[in-house]
Amino acid sequence: MDKTFRIAPSILSANFAKLGQEIVDVIRSGTDIVHFDVMDNHYVPNLTIGPLVCEAIRPLTDAIIDVHLMVKPVDRIIPDFAKAGANMITFHPEGSEHIDRSLSLVRDSGCKSGLVFNPATPLHYLDHVMDKIDMVLLMSVNPGFGGQKFIPETLNKLKIVRQKIDAYYEKTGRQIWLEVDGGVNANNIAEIAKAGADTFVAGSAIFGSGKDADPNRYDTVVKSLRASLATI
Ligand code: DX5
Ligand code: ZN
């Protein structure tokens, strides 16, 4: 089984006035995935970016664009993100009346699909849709804002999902990624990896770290995240 660790900078904490350059710089510093947070001021109390921005950044990088939909409902907007160049689209079960249908819609639009679990959302939504999921995303903060503190109970939840994913892999040979989102930094990433995550969203830990204008400003923090991961 593949044990690769992937780092996914959340561009929510980037400098939006220079978004294109921020993305180029952060991927160049050794990260793998652009985590694209979409908020609608309805499902979550904040408003961010949509398909037009996804389309604008698509030509700047070959990295995976991982669209995290914090919107309700989800179905109307899924094909728009697929057309705008998203590679993965994840959504919250609470955002869809018909979860199985929405997962199929993501796949039929040509993207990898995933379900996102808030800290208090039970995992049973996974029970009958494992075949339709490419990634499970566990929120380690309540969705809506960057810069919040990691909720430690997420470690227990990660262990449970890791077991489910490994059992599924034994049965089918198909890998499902396990991503964690919220409050991840160089001090806790190793513990989070030990609990079973393989893909790590980091917003403020990466973008909060640099001064402007230096294209290598993200190297140090990304190196320290990698160094922590190398200890496990
Ligand atoms: C929160 C978003 C996260 C957020 C993470 O609702 O889904 O992706 O930007 O930011 P940090 O890493 O600062 O917690
Ligand atoms: Zn996110």
PDB file of N, CA, C and O and ligand atoms in Angstrom, residues 8-13 35-39 44 46 68 70 92 116 137 139-150 180-185 201-206, ligand 1:
ATOM      1  N   ALA A   8      -1.164  19.782   1.227  1.00  0.00           N
ATOM      2  CA  ALA A   8      -2.138  20.537   0.436  1.00  0.00           C
ATOM      3  C   ALA A   8      -2.329  21.932   1.029  1.00  0.00           C
ATOM      4  O   ALA A   8      -3.124  22.121   1.951  1.00  0.00           O
ATOM      5  N   PRO A   9      -1.584  22.921   0.546  1.00  0.00           N
ATOM      6  CA  PRO A   9      -1.781  24.280   1.067  1.00  0.00           C
ATOM      7  C   PRO A   9      -3.197  24.782   0.785  1.00  0.00           C
ATOM      8  O   PRO A   9      -3.685  24.673  -0.345  1.00  0.00           O
ATOM      9  N   SER A  10      -3.839  25.299   1.823  1.00  0.00           N
ATOM     10  CA  SER A  10      -5.171  25.898   1.643  1.00  0.00           C
ATOM     11  C   SER A  10      -4.977  27.346   1.240  1.00  0.00           C
ATOM     12  O   SER A  10      -4.475  28.162   2.026  1.00  0.00           O
ATOM     13  N   ILE A  11      -5.434  27.679   0.029  1.00  0.00           N
ATOM     14  CA  ILE A  11      -5.196  29.035  -0.467  1.00  0.00           C
ATOM     15  C   ILE A  11      -6.093  30.072   0.208  1.00  0.00           C
ATOM     16  O   ILE A  11      -5.950  31.262  -0.037  1.00  0.00           O
ATOM     17  N   LEU A  12      -6.962  29.607   1.095  1.00  0.00           N
ATOM     18  CA  LEU A  12      -7.772  30.535   1.887  1.00  0.00           C
ATOM     19  C   LEU A  12      -6.895  31.541   2.636  1.00  0.00           C
ATOM     20  O   LEU A  12      -7.287  32.690   2.835  1.00  0.00           O
ATOM     21  N   SER A  13      -5.725  31.107   3.052  1.00  0.00           N
ATOM     22  CA  SER A  13      -4.848  31.996   3.817  1.00  0.00           C
ATOM     23  C   SER A  13      -3.810  32.704   2.937  1.00  0.00           C
ATOM     24  O   SER A  13      -2.930  33.394   3.449  1.00  0.00           O
ATOM     25  N   HIS A  35      -5.379  23.210  -2.260  1.00  0.00           N
ATOM     26  CA  HIS A  35      -6.653  23.016  -1.556  1.00  0.00           C
ATOM     27  C   HIS A  35      -7.473  24.298  -1.700  1.00  0.00           C
ATOM     28  O   HIS A  35      -7.067  25.369  -1.250  1.00  0.00           O
ATOM     29  N   PHE A  36      -8.643  24.165  -2.322  1.00  0.00           N
ATOM     30  CA  PHE A  36      -9.434  25.312  -2.784  1.00  0.00           C
ATOM     31  C   PHE A  36     -10.747  25.344  -1.988  1.00  0.00           C
ATOM     32  O   PHE A  36     -11.672  24.556  -2.235  1.00  0.00           O
ATOM     33  N   ASP A  37     -10.823  26.239  -1.014  1.00  0.00           N
ATOM     34  CA  ASP A  37     -11.958  26.279  -0.087  1.00  0.00           C
ATOM     35  C   ASP A  37     -13.088  27.148  -0.623  1.00  0.00           C
ATOM     36  O   ASP A  37     -12.919  28.356  -0.798  1.00  0.00           O
ATOM     37  N   VAL A  38     -14.235  26.526  -0.830  1.00  0.00           N
ATOM     38  CA  VAL A  38     -15.391  27.241  -1.382  1.00  0.00           C
ATOM     39  C   VAL A  38     -16.461  27.382  -0.295  1.00  0.00           C
ATOM     40  O   VAL A  38     -16.971  26.375   0.213  1.00  0.00           O
ATOM     41  N   MET A  39     -16.776  28.608   0.076  1.00  0.00           N
ATOM     42  CA  MET A  39     -17.761  28.870   1.142  1.00  0.00           C
ATOM     43  C   MET A  39     -18.858  29.776   0.609  1.00  0.00           C
ATOM     44  O   MET A  39     -18.582  30.691  -0.168  1.00  0.00           O
ATOM     45  N   VAL A  44     -21.790  27.564   5.560  1.00  0.00           N
ATOM     46  CA  VAL A  44     -20.833  28.079   6.561  1.00  0.00           C
ATOM     47  C   VAL A  44     -20.900  29.604   6.567  1.00  0.00           C
ATOM     48  O   VAL A  44     -21.267  30.204   5.554  1.00  0.00           O
ATOM     49  N   ASN A  46     -19.221  32.187   5.954  1.00  0.00           N
ATOM     50  CA  ASN A  46     -18.144  32.932   5.294  1.00  0.00           C
ATOM     51  C   ASN A  46     -18.333  32.761   3.791  1.00  0.00           C
ATOM     52  O   ASN A  46     -19.047  31.840   3.345  1.00  0.00           O
ATOM     53  N   HIS A  68     -12.800  21.935  -2.072  1.00  0.00           N
ATOM     54  CA  HIS A  68     -13.529  21.587  -0.855  1.00  0.00           C
ATOM     55  C   HIS A  68     -14.782  22.457  -0.813  1.00  0.00           C
ATOM     56  O   HIS A  68     -14.708  23.656  -0.518  1.00  0.00           O
ATOM     57  N   MET A  70     -17.870  23.883   0.726  1.00  0.00           N
ATOM     58  CA  MET A  70     -18.622  24.138   1.957  1.00  0.00           C
ATOM     59  C   MET A  70     -19.838  24.942   1.527  1.00  0.00           C
ATOM     60  O   MET A  70     -19.972  26.139   1.835  1.00  0.00           O
ATOM     61  N   HIS A  92     -19.682  18.107   1.949  1.00  0.00           N
ATOM     62  CA  HIS A  92     -20.153  17.642   3.252  1.00  0.00           C
ATOM     63  C   HIS A  92     -21.491  16.919   3.067  1.00  0.00           C
ATOM     64  O   HIS A  92     -22.359  17.430   2.341  1.00  0.00           O
ATOM     65  N   VAL A 116     -16.673  14.925   3.193  1.00  0.00           N
ATOM     66  CA  VAL A 116     -16.023  15.684   4.270  1.00  0.00           C
ATOM     67  C   VAL A 116     -16.851  15.566   5.546  1.00  0.00           C
ATOM     68  O   VAL A 116     -18.080  15.760   5.516  1.00  0.00           O
ATOM     69  N   LEU A 137     -12.230  13.234   3.849  1.00  0.00           N
ATOM     70  CA  LEU A 137     -11.635  14.436   4.450  1.00  0.00           C
ATOM     71  C   LEU A 137     -12.240  14.634   5.837  1.00  0.00           C
ATOM     72  O   LEU A 137     -13.455  14.794   5.974  1.00  0.00           O
ATOM     73  N   MET A 139     -12.536  17.044   8.955  1.00  0.00           N
ATOM     74  CA  MET A 139     -12.311  18.396   9.461  1.00  0.00           C
ATOM     75  C   MET A 139     -11.816  18.292  10.907  1.00  0.00           C
ATOM     76  O   MET A 139     -12.443  17.621  11.735  1.00  0.00           O
ATOM     77  N   SER A 140     -10.717  18.976  11.170  1.00  0.00           N
ATOM     78  CA  SER A 140     -10.200  19.009  12.532  1.00  0.00           C
ATOM     79  C   SER A 140     -10.465  20.372  13.172  1.00  0.00           C
ATOM     80  O   SER A 140      -9.920  20.688  14.240  1.00  0.00           O
ATOM     81  N   VAL A 141     -11.296  21.164  12.496  1.00  0.00           N
ATOM     82  CA  VAL A 141     -11.879  22.398  13.059  1.00  0.00           C
ATOM     83  C   VAL A 141     -13.293  22.471  12.491  1.00  0.00           C
ATOM     84  O   VAL A 141     -13.621  21.731  11.560  1.00  0.00           O
ATOM     85  N   ASN A 142     -14.112  23.347  13.036  1.00  0.00           N
ATOM     86  CA  ASN A 142     -15.410  23.567  12.398  1.00  0.00           C
ATOM     87  C   ASN A 142     -15.201  24.437  11.163  1.00  0.00           C
ATOM     88  O   ASN A 142     -14.448  25.411  11.205  1.00  0.00           O
ATOM     89  N   PRO A 143     -15.859  24.066  10.043  1.00  0.00           N
ATOM     90  CA  PRO A 143     -15.529  24.734   8.789  1.00  0.00           C
ATOM     91  C   PRO A 143     -15.993  26.185   8.762  1.00  0.00           C
ATOM     92  O   PRO A 143     -16.974  26.542   9.399  1.00  0.00           O
ATOM     93  N   GLY A 144     -15.271  26.989   8.011  1.00  0.00           N
ATOM     94  CA  GLY A 144     -15.675  28.382   7.835  1.00  0.00           C
ATOM     95  C   GLY A 144     -14.523  29.372   7.886  1.00  0.00           C
ATOM     96  O   GLY A 144     -14.604  30.432   7.275  1.00  0.00           O
ATOM     97  N   PHE A 145     -13.458  29.010   8.584  1.00  0.00           N
ATOM     98  CA  PHE A 145     -12.367  29.967   8.771  1.00  0.00           C
ATOM     99  C   PHE A 145     -11.023  29.259   8.853  1.00  0.00           C
ATOM    100  O   PHE A 145     -10.944  28.140   9.376  1.00  0.00           O
ATOM    101  N   GLY A 146      -9.995  29.933   8.379  1.00  0.00           N
ATOM    102  CA  GLY A 146      -8.630  29.467   8.596  1.00  0.00           C
ATOM    103  C   GLY A 146      -8.153  29.898   9.977  1.00  0.00           C
ATOM    104  O   GLY A 146      -8.817  30.681  10.665  1.00  0.00           O
ATOM    105  N   GLY A 147      -7.026  29.362  10.389  1.00  0.00           N
ATOM    106  CA  GLY A 147      -6.382  29.833  11.606  1.00  0.00           C
ATOM    107  C   GLY A 147      -6.983  29.346  12.911  1.00  0.00           C
ATOM    108  O   GLY A 147      -6.703  29.905  13.969  1.00  0.00           O
ATOM    109  N   GLN A 148      -7.818  28.296  12.880  1.00  0.00           N
ATOM    110  CA  GLN A 148      -8.399  27.775  14.133  1.00  0.00           C
ATOM    111  C   GLN A 148      -7.510  26.665  14.697  1.00  0.00           C
ATOM    112  O   GLN A 148      -6.617  26.149  14.041  1.00  0.00           O
ATOM    113  N   LYS A 149      -7.848  26.291  15.933  1.00  0.00           N
ATOM    114  CA  LYS A 149      -7.028  25.318  16.645  1.00  0.00           C
ATOM    115  C   LYS A 149      -7.481  23.886  16.337  1.00  0.00           C
ATOM    116  O   LYS A 149      -8.686  23.610  16.320  1.00  0.00           O
ATOM    117  N   PHE A 150      -6.540  23.003  16.134  1.00  0.00           N
ATOM    118  CA  PHE A 150      -6.803  21.579  15.873  1.00  0.00           C
ATOM    119  C   PHE A 150      -7.601  20.957  17.031  1.00  0.00           C
ATOM    120  O   PHE A 150      -7.241  21.103  18.198  1.00  0.00           O
ATOM    121  N   VAL A 180      -6.763  15.499   6.194  1.00  0.00           N
ATOM    122  CA  VAL A 180      -7.182  16.188   7.417  1.00  0.00           C
ATOM    123  C   VAL A 180      -7.058  17.690   7.174  1.00  0.00           C
ATOM    124  O   VAL A 180      -6.152  18.130   6.466  1.00  0.00           O
ATOM    125  N   ASP A 181      -8.001  18.451   7.711  1.00  0.00           N
ATOM    126  CA  ASP A 181      -8.095  19.881   7.365  1.00  0.00           C
ATOM    127  C   ASP A 181      -8.444  20.707   8.595  1.00  0.00           C
ATOM    128  O   ASP A 181      -9.529  20.570   9.159  1.00  0.00           O
ATOM    129  N   GLY A 182      -7.495  21.564   8.997  1.00  0.00           N
ATOM    130  CA  GLY A 182      -7.762  22.516  10.068  1.00  0.00           C
ATOM    131  C   GLY A 182      -6.743  22.449  11.193  1.00  0.00           C
ATOM    132  O   GLY A 182      -6.606  21.425  11.856  1.00  0.00           O
ATOM    133  N   GLY A 183      -6.001  23.512  11.376  1.00  0.00           N
ATOM    134  CA  GLY A 183      -5.079  23.605  12.506  1.00  0.00           C
ATOM    135  C   GLY A 183      -3.856  22.706  12.409  1.00  0.00           C
ATOM    136  O   GLY A 183      -3.218  22.419  13.428  1.00  0.00           O
ATOM    137  N   VAL A 184      -3.528  22.272  11.198  1.00  0.00           N
ATOM    138  CA  VAL A 184      -2.340  21.405  11.037  1.00  0.00           C
ATOM    139  C   VAL A 184      -1.087  22.279  10.971  1.00  0.00           C
ATOM    140  O   VAL A 184      -1.064  23.297  10.275  1.00  0.00           O
ATOM    141  N   ASN A 185      -0.047  21.881  11.707  1.00  0.00           N
ATOM    142  CA  ASN A 185       1.216  22.628  11.667  1.00  0.00           C
ATOM    143  C   ASN A 185       2.378  21.668  11.946  1.00  0.00           C
ATOM    144  O   ASN A 185       2.158  20.464  12.151  1.00  0.00           O
ATOM    145  N   VAL A 201      -3.947  19.236   4.827  1.00  0.00           N
ATOM    146  CA  VAL A 201      -4.226  20.618   4.441  1.00  0.00           C
ATOM    147  C   VAL A 201      -3.540  21.516   5.467  1.00  0.00           C
ATOM    148  O   VAL A 201      -3.613  21.259   6.669  1.00  0.00           O
ATOM    149  N   ALA A 202      -2.886  22.551   4.983  1.00  0.00           N
ATOM    150  CA  ALA A 202      -2.333  23.549   5.902  1.00  0.00           C
ATOM    151  C   ALA A 202      -2.494  24.917   5.261  1.00  0.00           C
ATOM    152  O   ALA A 202      -2.012  25.139   4.137  1.00  0.00           O
ATOM    153  N   GLY A 203      -3.194  25.789   5.954  1.00  0.00           N
ATOM    154  CA  GLY A 203      -3.429  27.136   5.445  1.00  0.00           C
ATOM    155  C   GLY A 203      -2.554  28.140   6.146  1.00  0.00           C
ATOM    156  O   GLY A 203      -1.490  28.520   5.649  1.00  0.00           O
ATOM    157  N   SER A 204      -2.971  28.527   7.352  1.00  0.00           N
ATOM    158  CA  SER A 204      -2.229  29.577   8.055  1.00  0.00           C
ATOM    159  C   SER A 204      -0.801  29.138   8.386  1.00  0.00           C
ATOM    160  O   SER A 204       0.113  29.961   8.399  1.00  0.00           O
ATOM    161  N   ALA A 205      -0.594  27.840   8.621  1.00  0.00           N
ATOM    162  CA  ALA A 205       0.768  27.386   8.954  1.00  0.00           C
ATOM    163  C   ALA A 205       1.731  27.675   7.799  1.00  0.00           C
ATOM    164  O   ALA A 205       2.912  27.968   8.029  1.00  0.00           O
ATOM    165  N   ILE A 206       1.237  27.596   6.574  1.00  0.00           N
ATOM    166  CA  ILE A 206       2.117  27.857   5.426  1.00  0.00           C
ATOM    167  C   ILE A 206       2.074  29.330   5.026  1.00  0.00           C
ATOM    168  O   ILE A 206       3.097  30.013   5.009  1.00  0.00           O
TER     169      ILE A 206
HETATM  170  C1  DX5 B   1     -11.702  25.725   6.981  1.00  0.00           C
HETATM  171  C2  DX5 B   1     -11.043  25.325   5.677  1.00  0.00           C
HETATM  172  C3  DX5 B   1      -9.605  25.000   5.814  1.00  0.00           C
HETATM  173  C4  DX5 B   1      -8.755  26.120   6.330  1.00  0.00           C
HETATM  174  C5  DX5 B   1      -7.533  25.536   6.959  1.00  0.00           C
HETATM  175  O1  DX5 B   1     -13.060  25.725   6.827  1.00  0.00           O
HETATM  176  O2  DX5 B   1     -11.680  24.179   5.129  1.00  0.00           O
HETATM  177  O3  DX5 B   1      -9.086  24.466   4.609  1.00  0.00           O
HETATM  178  O4  DX5 B   1      -8.372  27.035   5.351  1.00  0.00           O
HETATM  179  O5  DX5 B   1      -6.784  26.573   7.479  1.00  0.00           O
HETATM  180  P1  DX5 B   1      -5.785  26.347   8.701  1.00  0.00           P
HETATM  181  O6  DX5 B   1      -4.713  25.431   8.206  1.00  0.00           O
HETATM  182  O7  DX5 B   1      -5.289  27.736   8.954  1.00  0.00           O
HETATM  183  O8  DX5 B   1      -6.568  25.773   9.825  1.00  0.00           O
END
